[in-house]
Coordinates of C-alpha atoms (C1' of nucleotides) in Angstrom, one line a residue:
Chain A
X1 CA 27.7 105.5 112.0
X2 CA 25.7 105.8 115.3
X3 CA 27.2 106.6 118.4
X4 CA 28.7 102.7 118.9
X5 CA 29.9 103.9 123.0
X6 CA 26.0 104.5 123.6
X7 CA 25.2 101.6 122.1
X8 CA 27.8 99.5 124.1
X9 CA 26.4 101.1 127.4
X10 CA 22.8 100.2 126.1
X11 CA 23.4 96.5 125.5
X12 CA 25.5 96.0 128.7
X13 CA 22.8 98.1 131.0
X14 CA 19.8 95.6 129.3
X15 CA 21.9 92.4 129.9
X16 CA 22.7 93.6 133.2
X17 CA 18.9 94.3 134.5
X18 CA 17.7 91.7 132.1
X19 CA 15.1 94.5 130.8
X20 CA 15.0 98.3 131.3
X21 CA 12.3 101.0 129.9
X22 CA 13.2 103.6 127.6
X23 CA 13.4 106.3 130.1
X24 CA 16.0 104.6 132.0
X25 CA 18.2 104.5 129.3
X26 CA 17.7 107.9 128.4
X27 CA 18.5 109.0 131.5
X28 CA 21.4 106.9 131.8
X29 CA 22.9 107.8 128.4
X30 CA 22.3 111.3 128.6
X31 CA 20.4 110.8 125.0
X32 CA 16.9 111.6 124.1
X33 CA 14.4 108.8 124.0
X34 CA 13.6 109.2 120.3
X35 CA 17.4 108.4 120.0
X36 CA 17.3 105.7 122.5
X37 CA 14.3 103.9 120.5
X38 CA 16.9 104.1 116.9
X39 CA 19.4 102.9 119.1
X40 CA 17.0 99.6 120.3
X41 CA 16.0 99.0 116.9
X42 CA 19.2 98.8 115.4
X43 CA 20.6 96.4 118.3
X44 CA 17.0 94.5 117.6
X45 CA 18.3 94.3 114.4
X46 CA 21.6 92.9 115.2
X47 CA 19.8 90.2 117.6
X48 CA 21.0 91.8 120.6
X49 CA 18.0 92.9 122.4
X50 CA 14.2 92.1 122.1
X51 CA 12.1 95.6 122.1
X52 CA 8.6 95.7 124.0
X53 CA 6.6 98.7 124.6
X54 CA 8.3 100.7 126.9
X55 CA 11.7 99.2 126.6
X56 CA 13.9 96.2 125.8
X57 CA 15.3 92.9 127.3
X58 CA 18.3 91.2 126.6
X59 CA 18.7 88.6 124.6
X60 CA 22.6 87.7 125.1
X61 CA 22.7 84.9 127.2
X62 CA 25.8 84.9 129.9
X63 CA 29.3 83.4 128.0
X64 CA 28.0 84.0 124.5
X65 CA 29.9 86.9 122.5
X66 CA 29.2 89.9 122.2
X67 CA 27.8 91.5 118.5
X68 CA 29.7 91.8 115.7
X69 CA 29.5 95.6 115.4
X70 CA 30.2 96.1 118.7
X71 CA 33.4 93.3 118.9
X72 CA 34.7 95.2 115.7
X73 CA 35.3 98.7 117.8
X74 CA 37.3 96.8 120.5
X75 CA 41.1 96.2 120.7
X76 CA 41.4 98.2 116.8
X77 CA 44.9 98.6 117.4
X78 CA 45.9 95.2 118.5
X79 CA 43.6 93.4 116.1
X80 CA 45.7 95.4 113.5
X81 CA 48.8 94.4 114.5
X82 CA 48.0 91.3 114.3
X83 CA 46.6 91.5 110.7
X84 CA 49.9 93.4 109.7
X85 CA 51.5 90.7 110.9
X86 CA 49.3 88.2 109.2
X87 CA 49.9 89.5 105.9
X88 CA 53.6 89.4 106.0
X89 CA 53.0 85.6 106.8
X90 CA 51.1 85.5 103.1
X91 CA 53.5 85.6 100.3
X92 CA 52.5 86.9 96.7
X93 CA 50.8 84.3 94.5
X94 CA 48.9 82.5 97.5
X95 CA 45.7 80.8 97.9
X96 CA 44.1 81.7 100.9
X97 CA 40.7 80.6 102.9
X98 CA 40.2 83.7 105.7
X99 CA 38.2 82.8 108.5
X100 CA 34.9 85.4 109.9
X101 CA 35.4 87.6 112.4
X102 CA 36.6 90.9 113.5
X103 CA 40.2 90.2 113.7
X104 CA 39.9 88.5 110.0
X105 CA 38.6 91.5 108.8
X106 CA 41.8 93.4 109.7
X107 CA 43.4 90.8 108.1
X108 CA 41.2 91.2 105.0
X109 CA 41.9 94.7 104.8
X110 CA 45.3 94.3 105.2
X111 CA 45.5 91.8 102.3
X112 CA 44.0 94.6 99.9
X113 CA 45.3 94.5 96.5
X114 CA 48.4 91.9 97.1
X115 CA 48.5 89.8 94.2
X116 CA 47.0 86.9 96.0
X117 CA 43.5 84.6 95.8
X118 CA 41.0 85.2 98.5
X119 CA 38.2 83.1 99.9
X120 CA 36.9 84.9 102.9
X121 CA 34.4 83.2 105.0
X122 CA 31.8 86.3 105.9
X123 CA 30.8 89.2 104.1
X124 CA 32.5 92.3 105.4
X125 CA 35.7 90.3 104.9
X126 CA 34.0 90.2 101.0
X127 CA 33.3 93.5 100.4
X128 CA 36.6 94.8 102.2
X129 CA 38.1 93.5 99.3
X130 CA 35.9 93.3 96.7
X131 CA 36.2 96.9 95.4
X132 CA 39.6 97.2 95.9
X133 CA 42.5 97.0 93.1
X134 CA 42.1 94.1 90.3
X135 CA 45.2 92.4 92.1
X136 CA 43.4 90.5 93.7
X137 CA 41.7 87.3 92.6
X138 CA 38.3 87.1 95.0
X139 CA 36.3 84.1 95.6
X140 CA 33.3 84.0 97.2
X141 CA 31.9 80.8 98.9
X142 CA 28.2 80.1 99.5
X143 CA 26.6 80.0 102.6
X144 CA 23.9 81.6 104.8
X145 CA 25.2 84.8 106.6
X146 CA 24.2 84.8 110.2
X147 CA 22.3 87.8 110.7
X148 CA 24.7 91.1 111.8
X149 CA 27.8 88.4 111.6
X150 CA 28.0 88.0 107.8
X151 CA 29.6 84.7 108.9
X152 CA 28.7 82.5 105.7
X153 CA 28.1 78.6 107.6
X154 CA 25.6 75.8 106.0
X155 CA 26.3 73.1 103.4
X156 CA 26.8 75.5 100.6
X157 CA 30.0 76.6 102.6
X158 CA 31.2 73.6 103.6
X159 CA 30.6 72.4 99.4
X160 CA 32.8 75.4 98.6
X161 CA 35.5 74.7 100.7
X162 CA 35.2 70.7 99.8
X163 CA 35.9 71.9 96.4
X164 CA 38.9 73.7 96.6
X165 CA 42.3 73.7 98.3
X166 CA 44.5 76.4 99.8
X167 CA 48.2 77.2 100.6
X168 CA 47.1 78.7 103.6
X169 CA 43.7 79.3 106.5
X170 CA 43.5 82.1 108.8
X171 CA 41.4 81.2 111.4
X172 CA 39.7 83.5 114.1
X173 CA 38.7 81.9 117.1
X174 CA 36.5 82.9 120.5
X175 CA 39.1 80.6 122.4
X176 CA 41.8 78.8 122.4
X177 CA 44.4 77.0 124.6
X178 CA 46.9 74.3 124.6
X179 CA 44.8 72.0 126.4
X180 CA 41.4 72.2 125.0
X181 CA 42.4 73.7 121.5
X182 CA 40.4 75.5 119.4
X183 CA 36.9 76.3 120.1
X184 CA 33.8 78.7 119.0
X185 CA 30.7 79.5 120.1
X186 CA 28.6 78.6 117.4
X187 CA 28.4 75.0 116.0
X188 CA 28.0 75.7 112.3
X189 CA 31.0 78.5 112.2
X190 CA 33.1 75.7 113.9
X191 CA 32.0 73.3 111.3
X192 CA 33.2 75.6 108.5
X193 CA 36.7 76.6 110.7
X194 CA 36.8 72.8 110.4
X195 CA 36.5 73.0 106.8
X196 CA 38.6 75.2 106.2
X197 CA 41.5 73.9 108.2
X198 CA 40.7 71.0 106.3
X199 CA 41.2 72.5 103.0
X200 CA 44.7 74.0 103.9
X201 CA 48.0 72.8 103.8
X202 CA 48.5 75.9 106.9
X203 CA 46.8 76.8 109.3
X204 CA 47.4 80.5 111.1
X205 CA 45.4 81.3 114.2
X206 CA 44.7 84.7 115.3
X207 CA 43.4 85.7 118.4
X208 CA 44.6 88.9 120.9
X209 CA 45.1 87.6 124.4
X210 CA 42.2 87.4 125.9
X211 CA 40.9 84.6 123.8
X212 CA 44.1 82.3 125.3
X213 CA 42.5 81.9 128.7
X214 CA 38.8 81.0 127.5
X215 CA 37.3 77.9 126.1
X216 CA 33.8 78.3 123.6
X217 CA 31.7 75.4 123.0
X218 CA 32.3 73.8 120.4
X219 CA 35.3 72.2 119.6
X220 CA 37.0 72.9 116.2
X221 CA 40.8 71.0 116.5
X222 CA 43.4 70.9 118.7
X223 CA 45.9 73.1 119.5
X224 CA 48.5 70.8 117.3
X225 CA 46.8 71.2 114.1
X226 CA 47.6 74.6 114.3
X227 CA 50.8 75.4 113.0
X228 CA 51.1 79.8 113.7
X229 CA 49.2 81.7 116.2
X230 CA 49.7 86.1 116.0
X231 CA 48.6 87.0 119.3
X232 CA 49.4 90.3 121.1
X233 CA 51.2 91.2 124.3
X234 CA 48.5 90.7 126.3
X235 CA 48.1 87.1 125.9
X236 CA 49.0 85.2 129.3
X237 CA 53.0 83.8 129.2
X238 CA 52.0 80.4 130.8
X239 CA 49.4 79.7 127.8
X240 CA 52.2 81.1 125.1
X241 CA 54.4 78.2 126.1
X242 CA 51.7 75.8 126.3
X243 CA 50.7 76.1 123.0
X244 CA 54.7 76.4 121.9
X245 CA 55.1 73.3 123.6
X246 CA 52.3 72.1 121.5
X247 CA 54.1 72.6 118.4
X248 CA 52.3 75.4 117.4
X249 CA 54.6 78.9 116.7
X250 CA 53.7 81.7 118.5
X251 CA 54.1 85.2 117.2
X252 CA 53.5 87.8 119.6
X253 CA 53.0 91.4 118.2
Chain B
X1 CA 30.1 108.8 95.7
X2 CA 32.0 110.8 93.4
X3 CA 30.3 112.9 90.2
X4 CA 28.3 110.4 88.1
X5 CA 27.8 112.6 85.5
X6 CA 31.8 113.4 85.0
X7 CA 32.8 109.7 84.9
X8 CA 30.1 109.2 82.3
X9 CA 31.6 112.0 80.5
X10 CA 35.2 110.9 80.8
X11 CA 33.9 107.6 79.7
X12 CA 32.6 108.7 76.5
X13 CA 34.9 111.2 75.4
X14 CA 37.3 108.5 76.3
X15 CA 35.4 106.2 73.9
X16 CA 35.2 108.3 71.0
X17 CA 38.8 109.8 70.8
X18 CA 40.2 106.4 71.5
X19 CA 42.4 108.3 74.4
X20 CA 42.8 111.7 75.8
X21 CA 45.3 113.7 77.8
X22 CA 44.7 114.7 81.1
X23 CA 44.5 118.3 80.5
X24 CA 42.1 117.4 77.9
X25 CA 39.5 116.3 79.9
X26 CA 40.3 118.5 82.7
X27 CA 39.3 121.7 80.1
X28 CA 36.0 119.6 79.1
X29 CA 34.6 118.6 82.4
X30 CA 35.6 121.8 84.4
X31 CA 37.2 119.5 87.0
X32 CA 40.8 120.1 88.4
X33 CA 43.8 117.6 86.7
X34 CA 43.8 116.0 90.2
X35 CA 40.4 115.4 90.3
X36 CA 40.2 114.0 87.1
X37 CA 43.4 111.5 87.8
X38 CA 41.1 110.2 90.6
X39 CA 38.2 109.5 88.4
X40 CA 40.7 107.6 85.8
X41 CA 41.4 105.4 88.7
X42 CA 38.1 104.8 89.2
X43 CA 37.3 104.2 85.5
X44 CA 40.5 101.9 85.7
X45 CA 39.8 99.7 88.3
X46 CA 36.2 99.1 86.7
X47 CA 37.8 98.2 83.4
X48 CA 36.4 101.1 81.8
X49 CA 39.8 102.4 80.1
X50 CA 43.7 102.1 80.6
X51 CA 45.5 104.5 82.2
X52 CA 49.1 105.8 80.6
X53 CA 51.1 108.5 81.8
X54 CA 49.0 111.8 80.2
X55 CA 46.2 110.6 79.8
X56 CA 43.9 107.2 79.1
X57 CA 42.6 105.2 76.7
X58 CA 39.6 103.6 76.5
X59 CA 38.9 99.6 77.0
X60 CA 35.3 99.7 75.9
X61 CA 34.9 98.4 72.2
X62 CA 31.8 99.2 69.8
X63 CA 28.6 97.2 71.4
X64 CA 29.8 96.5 74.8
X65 CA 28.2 97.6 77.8
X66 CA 28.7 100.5 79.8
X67 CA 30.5 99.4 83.4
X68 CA 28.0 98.8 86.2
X69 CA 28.2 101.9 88.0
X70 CA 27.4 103.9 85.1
X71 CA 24.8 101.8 84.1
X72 CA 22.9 102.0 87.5
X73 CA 22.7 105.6 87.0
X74 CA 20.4 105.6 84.2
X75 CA 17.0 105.2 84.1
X76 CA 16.8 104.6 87.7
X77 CA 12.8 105.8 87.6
X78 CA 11.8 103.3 85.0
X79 CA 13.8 100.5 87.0
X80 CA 12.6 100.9 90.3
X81 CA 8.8 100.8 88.8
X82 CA 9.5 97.6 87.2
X83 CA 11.1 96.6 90.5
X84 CA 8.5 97.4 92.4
X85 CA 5.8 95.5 90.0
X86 CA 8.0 92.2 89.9
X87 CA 8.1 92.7 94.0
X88 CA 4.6 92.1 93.5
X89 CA 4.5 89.3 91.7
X90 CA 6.4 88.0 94.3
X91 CA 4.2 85.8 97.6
X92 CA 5.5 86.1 101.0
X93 CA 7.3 82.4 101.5
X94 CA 8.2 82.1 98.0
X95 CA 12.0 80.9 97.5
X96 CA 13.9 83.3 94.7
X97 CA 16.7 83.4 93.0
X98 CA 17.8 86.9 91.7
X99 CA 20.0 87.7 88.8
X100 CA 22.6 90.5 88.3
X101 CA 22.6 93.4 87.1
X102 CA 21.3 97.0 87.5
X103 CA 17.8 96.2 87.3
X104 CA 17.8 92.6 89.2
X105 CA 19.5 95.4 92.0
X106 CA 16.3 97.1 92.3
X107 CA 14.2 94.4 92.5
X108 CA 16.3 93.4 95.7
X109 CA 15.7 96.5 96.8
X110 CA 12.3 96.3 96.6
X111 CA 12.5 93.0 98.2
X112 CA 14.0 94.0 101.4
X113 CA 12.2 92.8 104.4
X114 CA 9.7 90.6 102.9
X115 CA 9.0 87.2 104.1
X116 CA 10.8 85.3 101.2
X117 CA 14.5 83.4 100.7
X118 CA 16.6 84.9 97.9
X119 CA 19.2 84.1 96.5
X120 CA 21.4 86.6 94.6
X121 CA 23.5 86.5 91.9
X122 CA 25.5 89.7 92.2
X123 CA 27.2 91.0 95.5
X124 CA 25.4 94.7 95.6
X125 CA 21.8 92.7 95.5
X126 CA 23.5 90.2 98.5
X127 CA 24.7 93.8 100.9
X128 CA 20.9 95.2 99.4
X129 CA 19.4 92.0 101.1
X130 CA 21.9 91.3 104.1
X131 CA 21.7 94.1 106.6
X132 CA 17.8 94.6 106.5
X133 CA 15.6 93.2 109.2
X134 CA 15.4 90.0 109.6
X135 CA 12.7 88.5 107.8
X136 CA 14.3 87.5 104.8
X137 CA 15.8 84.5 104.6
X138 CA 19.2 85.0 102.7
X139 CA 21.3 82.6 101.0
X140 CA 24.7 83.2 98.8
X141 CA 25.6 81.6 96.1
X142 CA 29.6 81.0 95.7
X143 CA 31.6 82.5 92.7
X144 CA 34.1 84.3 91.3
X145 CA 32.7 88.5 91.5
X146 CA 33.1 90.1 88.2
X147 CA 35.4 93.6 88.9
X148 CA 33.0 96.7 89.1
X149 CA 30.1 94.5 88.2
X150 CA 30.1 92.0 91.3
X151 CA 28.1 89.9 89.2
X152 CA 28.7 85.9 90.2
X153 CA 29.9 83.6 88.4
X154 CA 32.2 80.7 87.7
X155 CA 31.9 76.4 88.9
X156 CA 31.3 77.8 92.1
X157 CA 27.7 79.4 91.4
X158 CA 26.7 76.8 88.8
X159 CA 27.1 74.5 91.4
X160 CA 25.3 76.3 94.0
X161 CA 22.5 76.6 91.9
X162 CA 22.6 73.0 91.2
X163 CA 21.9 71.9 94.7
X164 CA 18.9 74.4 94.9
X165 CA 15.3 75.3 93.8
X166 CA 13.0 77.8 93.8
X167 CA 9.4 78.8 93.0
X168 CA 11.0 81.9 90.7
X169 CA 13.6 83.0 88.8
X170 CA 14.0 86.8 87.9
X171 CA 16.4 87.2 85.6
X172 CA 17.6 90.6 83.7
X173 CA 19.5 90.6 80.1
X174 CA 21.7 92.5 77.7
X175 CA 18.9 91.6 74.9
X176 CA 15.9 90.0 74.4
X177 CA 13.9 89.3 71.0
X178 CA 10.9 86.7 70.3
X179 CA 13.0 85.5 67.5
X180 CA 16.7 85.5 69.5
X181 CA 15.8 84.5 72.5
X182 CA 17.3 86.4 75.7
X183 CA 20.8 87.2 75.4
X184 CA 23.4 88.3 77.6
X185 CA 26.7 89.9 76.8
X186 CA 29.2 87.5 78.9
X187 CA 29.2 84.0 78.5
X188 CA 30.0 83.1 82.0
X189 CA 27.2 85.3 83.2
X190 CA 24.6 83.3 80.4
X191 CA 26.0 80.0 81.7
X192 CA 24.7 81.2 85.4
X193 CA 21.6 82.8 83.9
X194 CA 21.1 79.3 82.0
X195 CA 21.6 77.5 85.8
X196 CA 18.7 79.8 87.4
X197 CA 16.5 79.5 85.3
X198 CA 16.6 75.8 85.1
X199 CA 16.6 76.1 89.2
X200 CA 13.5 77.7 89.1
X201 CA 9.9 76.5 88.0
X202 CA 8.8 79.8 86.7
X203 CA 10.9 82.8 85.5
X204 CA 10.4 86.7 85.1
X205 CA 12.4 88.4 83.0
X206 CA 13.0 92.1 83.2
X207 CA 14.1 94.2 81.0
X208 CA 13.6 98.2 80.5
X209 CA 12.3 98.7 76.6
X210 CA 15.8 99.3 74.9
X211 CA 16.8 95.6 75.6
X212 CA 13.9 94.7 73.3
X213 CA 14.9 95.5 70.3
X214 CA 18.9 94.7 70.9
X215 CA 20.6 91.6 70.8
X216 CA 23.9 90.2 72.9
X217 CA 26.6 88.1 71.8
X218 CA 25.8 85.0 74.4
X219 CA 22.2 83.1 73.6
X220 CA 21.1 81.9 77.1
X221 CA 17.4 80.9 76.5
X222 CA 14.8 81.2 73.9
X223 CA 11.9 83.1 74.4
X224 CA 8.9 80.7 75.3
X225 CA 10.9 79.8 78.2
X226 CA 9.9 83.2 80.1
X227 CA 6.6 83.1 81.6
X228 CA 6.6 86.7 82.5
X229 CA 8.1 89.9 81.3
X230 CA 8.4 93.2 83.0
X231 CA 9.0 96.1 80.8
X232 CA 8.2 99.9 80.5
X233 CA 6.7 102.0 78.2
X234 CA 9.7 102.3 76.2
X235 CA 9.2 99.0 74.8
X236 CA 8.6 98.6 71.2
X237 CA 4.8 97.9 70.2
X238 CA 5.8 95.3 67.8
X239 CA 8.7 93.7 70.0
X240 CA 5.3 93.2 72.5
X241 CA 3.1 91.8 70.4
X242 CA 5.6 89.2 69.2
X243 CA 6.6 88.0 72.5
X244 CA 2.9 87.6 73.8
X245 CA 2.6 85.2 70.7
X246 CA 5.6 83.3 71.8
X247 CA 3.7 82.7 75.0
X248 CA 5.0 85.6 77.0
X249 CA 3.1 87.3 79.9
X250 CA 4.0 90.8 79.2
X251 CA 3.4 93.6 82.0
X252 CA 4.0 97.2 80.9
X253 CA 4.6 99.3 83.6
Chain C
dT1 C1' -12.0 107.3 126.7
dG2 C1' -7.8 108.9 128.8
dT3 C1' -3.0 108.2 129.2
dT4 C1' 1.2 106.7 127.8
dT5 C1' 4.3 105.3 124.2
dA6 C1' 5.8 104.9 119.5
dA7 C1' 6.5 106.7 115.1
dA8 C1' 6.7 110.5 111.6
dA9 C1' 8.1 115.1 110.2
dC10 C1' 11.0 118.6 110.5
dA11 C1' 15.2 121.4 112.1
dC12 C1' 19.8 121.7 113.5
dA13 C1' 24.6 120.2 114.1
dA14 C1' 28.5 117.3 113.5
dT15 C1' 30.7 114.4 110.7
dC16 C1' 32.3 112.6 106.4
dG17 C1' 33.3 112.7 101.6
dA18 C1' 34.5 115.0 97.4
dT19 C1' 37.2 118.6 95.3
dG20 C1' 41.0 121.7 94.8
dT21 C1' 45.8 123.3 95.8
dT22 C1' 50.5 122.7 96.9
dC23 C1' 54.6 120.2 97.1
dG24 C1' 57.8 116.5 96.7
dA25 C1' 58.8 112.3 93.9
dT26 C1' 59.1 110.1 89.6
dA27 C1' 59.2 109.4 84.9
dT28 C1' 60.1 111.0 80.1
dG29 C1' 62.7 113.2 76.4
dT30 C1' 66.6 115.6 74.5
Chain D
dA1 C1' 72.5 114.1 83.0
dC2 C1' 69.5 117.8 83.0
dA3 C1' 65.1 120.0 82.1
dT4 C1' 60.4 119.4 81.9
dA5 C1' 56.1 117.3 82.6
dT6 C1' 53.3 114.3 85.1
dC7 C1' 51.9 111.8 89.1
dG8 C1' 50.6 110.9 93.8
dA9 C1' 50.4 112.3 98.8
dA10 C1' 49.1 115.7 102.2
dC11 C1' 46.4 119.2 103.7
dA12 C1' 42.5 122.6 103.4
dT13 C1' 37.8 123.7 102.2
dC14 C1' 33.4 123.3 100.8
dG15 C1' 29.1 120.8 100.5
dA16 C1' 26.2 116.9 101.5
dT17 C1' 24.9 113.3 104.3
dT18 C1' 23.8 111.4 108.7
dG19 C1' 22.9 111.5 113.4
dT20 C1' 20.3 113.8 117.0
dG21 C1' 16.7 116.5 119.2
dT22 C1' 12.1 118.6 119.2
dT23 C1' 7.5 118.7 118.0
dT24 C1' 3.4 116.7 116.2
dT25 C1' 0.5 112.9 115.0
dA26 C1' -0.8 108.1 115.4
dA27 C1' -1.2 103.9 118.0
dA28 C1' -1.5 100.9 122.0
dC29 C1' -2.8 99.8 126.6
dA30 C1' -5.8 100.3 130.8

DNA sequence: TGTTTAAAACACAATCGATGTTCGATATGT
DNA sequence: ACATATCGAACATCGATTGTGTTTTAAACA
């Protein structure tokens, strides 16, 4: 794996001047520029930033997330708490729809080889437990992955999910809070959250604290539908008991 | 990856003594006990044999297959030419959908980065496809993975290919004979070859030259339904000559 | 055409993965 | 229940792969 702190510094430098040349970056790395071009193609690659002779420009627009790769190195510890925590929630013999997203991939890892069935919405969450022990039962839904995300979204998701039903959905969001409820940045992945909610007789949230202050764009259901959130310590006390007030049961690790 | 050559090894001595100690195989590959307890697990988890305390035994019965990762090992050269010719048989905007199986895994290789939509059968040709630059156009079918193999199957991809089409089909089998038709060894896996190729206006199978004279257990369609057939030199003469009668376009390469 | 930038080829280094050894835990047989 | 054998975990080591830098060659822009 590439260095993913230089890569970080590279996509938040370029988002920051809107473009920068190759020499900039180099010298604000401390890499060489052959590095620095690998490094803009593979972040070209994940949609981050548009290359152009000389350099790069941004491509993330202000309020929309981050990449994928770079999402999955932050808060590692939390996020697996969380999933720990998750996956005592899941007892043996479950069917279970688990939502894309970094902090669903903990979860999927944490779910390797429990004698449970498996539909995980994205691809990493597929292949984290697709080679593990028999165990597990794994079903994969259809769907176009989103480029970097492996979030599967499209009709041939949403089919899937019609066609089956599950014990339980564990749901990632980008933000949630009592008032406005659950919301994502991207309309077809909030279609699918829908979905899959939908499909479930439970639904478990997980999100670390910073996602309980912020509100995405589109709208996926309301704070009541959800019946467990696993958040971490950081998550603010006044939104906690907002969302207990809700009806929802908040599980802080 | 761990030693290819010593599961293969394992796997066959396995096969012929019907089971073997540890030690056993420890004195006949060279390999330390532990490593060679590592390697059972491996074998296990794919299927290959059943591990007992001492030893293993093996799972494979007379005429079955050899598990995926053993089979992609072997005649990768002739594979990645027939790959490569069915890559060209392929135009830029064309919409295919690509079997499993070792060979189908090279043609998605080969495929990477062209201008086309795929659909693939079998999860190592979907991670081949997904994290390549973004031209292609990739779509997932749902299904339950067959362990080791990752092969798709199940309602889940029959149904997925039911709401689809595409300009071509390229489909691998266990066997295929102008008098039997193709074959394939699992009957879930011929159902879902069945499904593509009835997706698809045209179909090219492929097919190294010791599938040509062999014959599976599951019939999935008769011969004069392939329009084209990539083989190698391998192939029998006489196998050749009768599928070009049956109306076979067949490309040695 | 000259200059700058990108890409390819090669060399080096750090990291990761496979293998082996040791040791404690567990199962088997008498 | 005890003795013995086997298994799995932890650690160390070796080798291979991958990332990185340098140099050279090709391509793009003025």
């Amino acid at each position: 794996m590439v260095n993913t702190d230089r890569l970080r510094q590279i996509t938040d430098a370029v988002r920051e001047a809107g473009s920068l040349g190759v020499g900039d970056l180099a010298a604000l790395t401390g890499a060489s520029e052959m590095t620095i071009r690998r490094d803009l193609e593979t972040l070209a690659a994940q949609g981050v930033l548009e290359r152009f002779r000389g350099g790069a420009r941004s491509l993330l627009v202000r309020g929309e997330e981050p990449p994928f790769a770079l999402r999955a190195q932050e808060g590692v510890e939390a996020k697996r708490r969380i999933a720990a925590d998750v996956a005592g929630l899941i007892a043996d013999g479950e069917t279970v729809v688990l939502d894309s997203g970094t902090t669903c991939l903990e979860v999927a890892r944490a779910l390797r080889g429990r004698r449970i069935t498996v539909l995980p919405l994205s691809l990493p969450a597929v292949n984290a437990l697709a080679d593990g022990p028999g165990r597990t039962a794994l079903l994969v839904p259809g769907g176009r992955p989103r480029p970097g995300e492996g979030a599967l979204t499209g009709p041939l998701t949403l089919a899937s999910l019609a066609a089956l039903r599950f014990d339980t959905a564990v749901v990632g969001c980008c933000g949630l809070t009592a008032e406005q409820g659950l919301t994502a940045y991207d309309l077809d992945d909030a279609a699918v959250k829908q979905a899959a909610i939908r499909a479930a007789q439970r639904t478990v949230a997980v999100a670390d604290g910073a996602k309980l202050s912020r509100t995405a764009h589109a709208f996926v259901a309301p704070a009541g539908a959800l019946h467990t959130l696993v958040t971490d310590a950081t998550a603010p006390r006044s939104e906690i008991a907002a969302l207990g007030a809700a009806g929802v049961a908040v599980r802080t690790v």
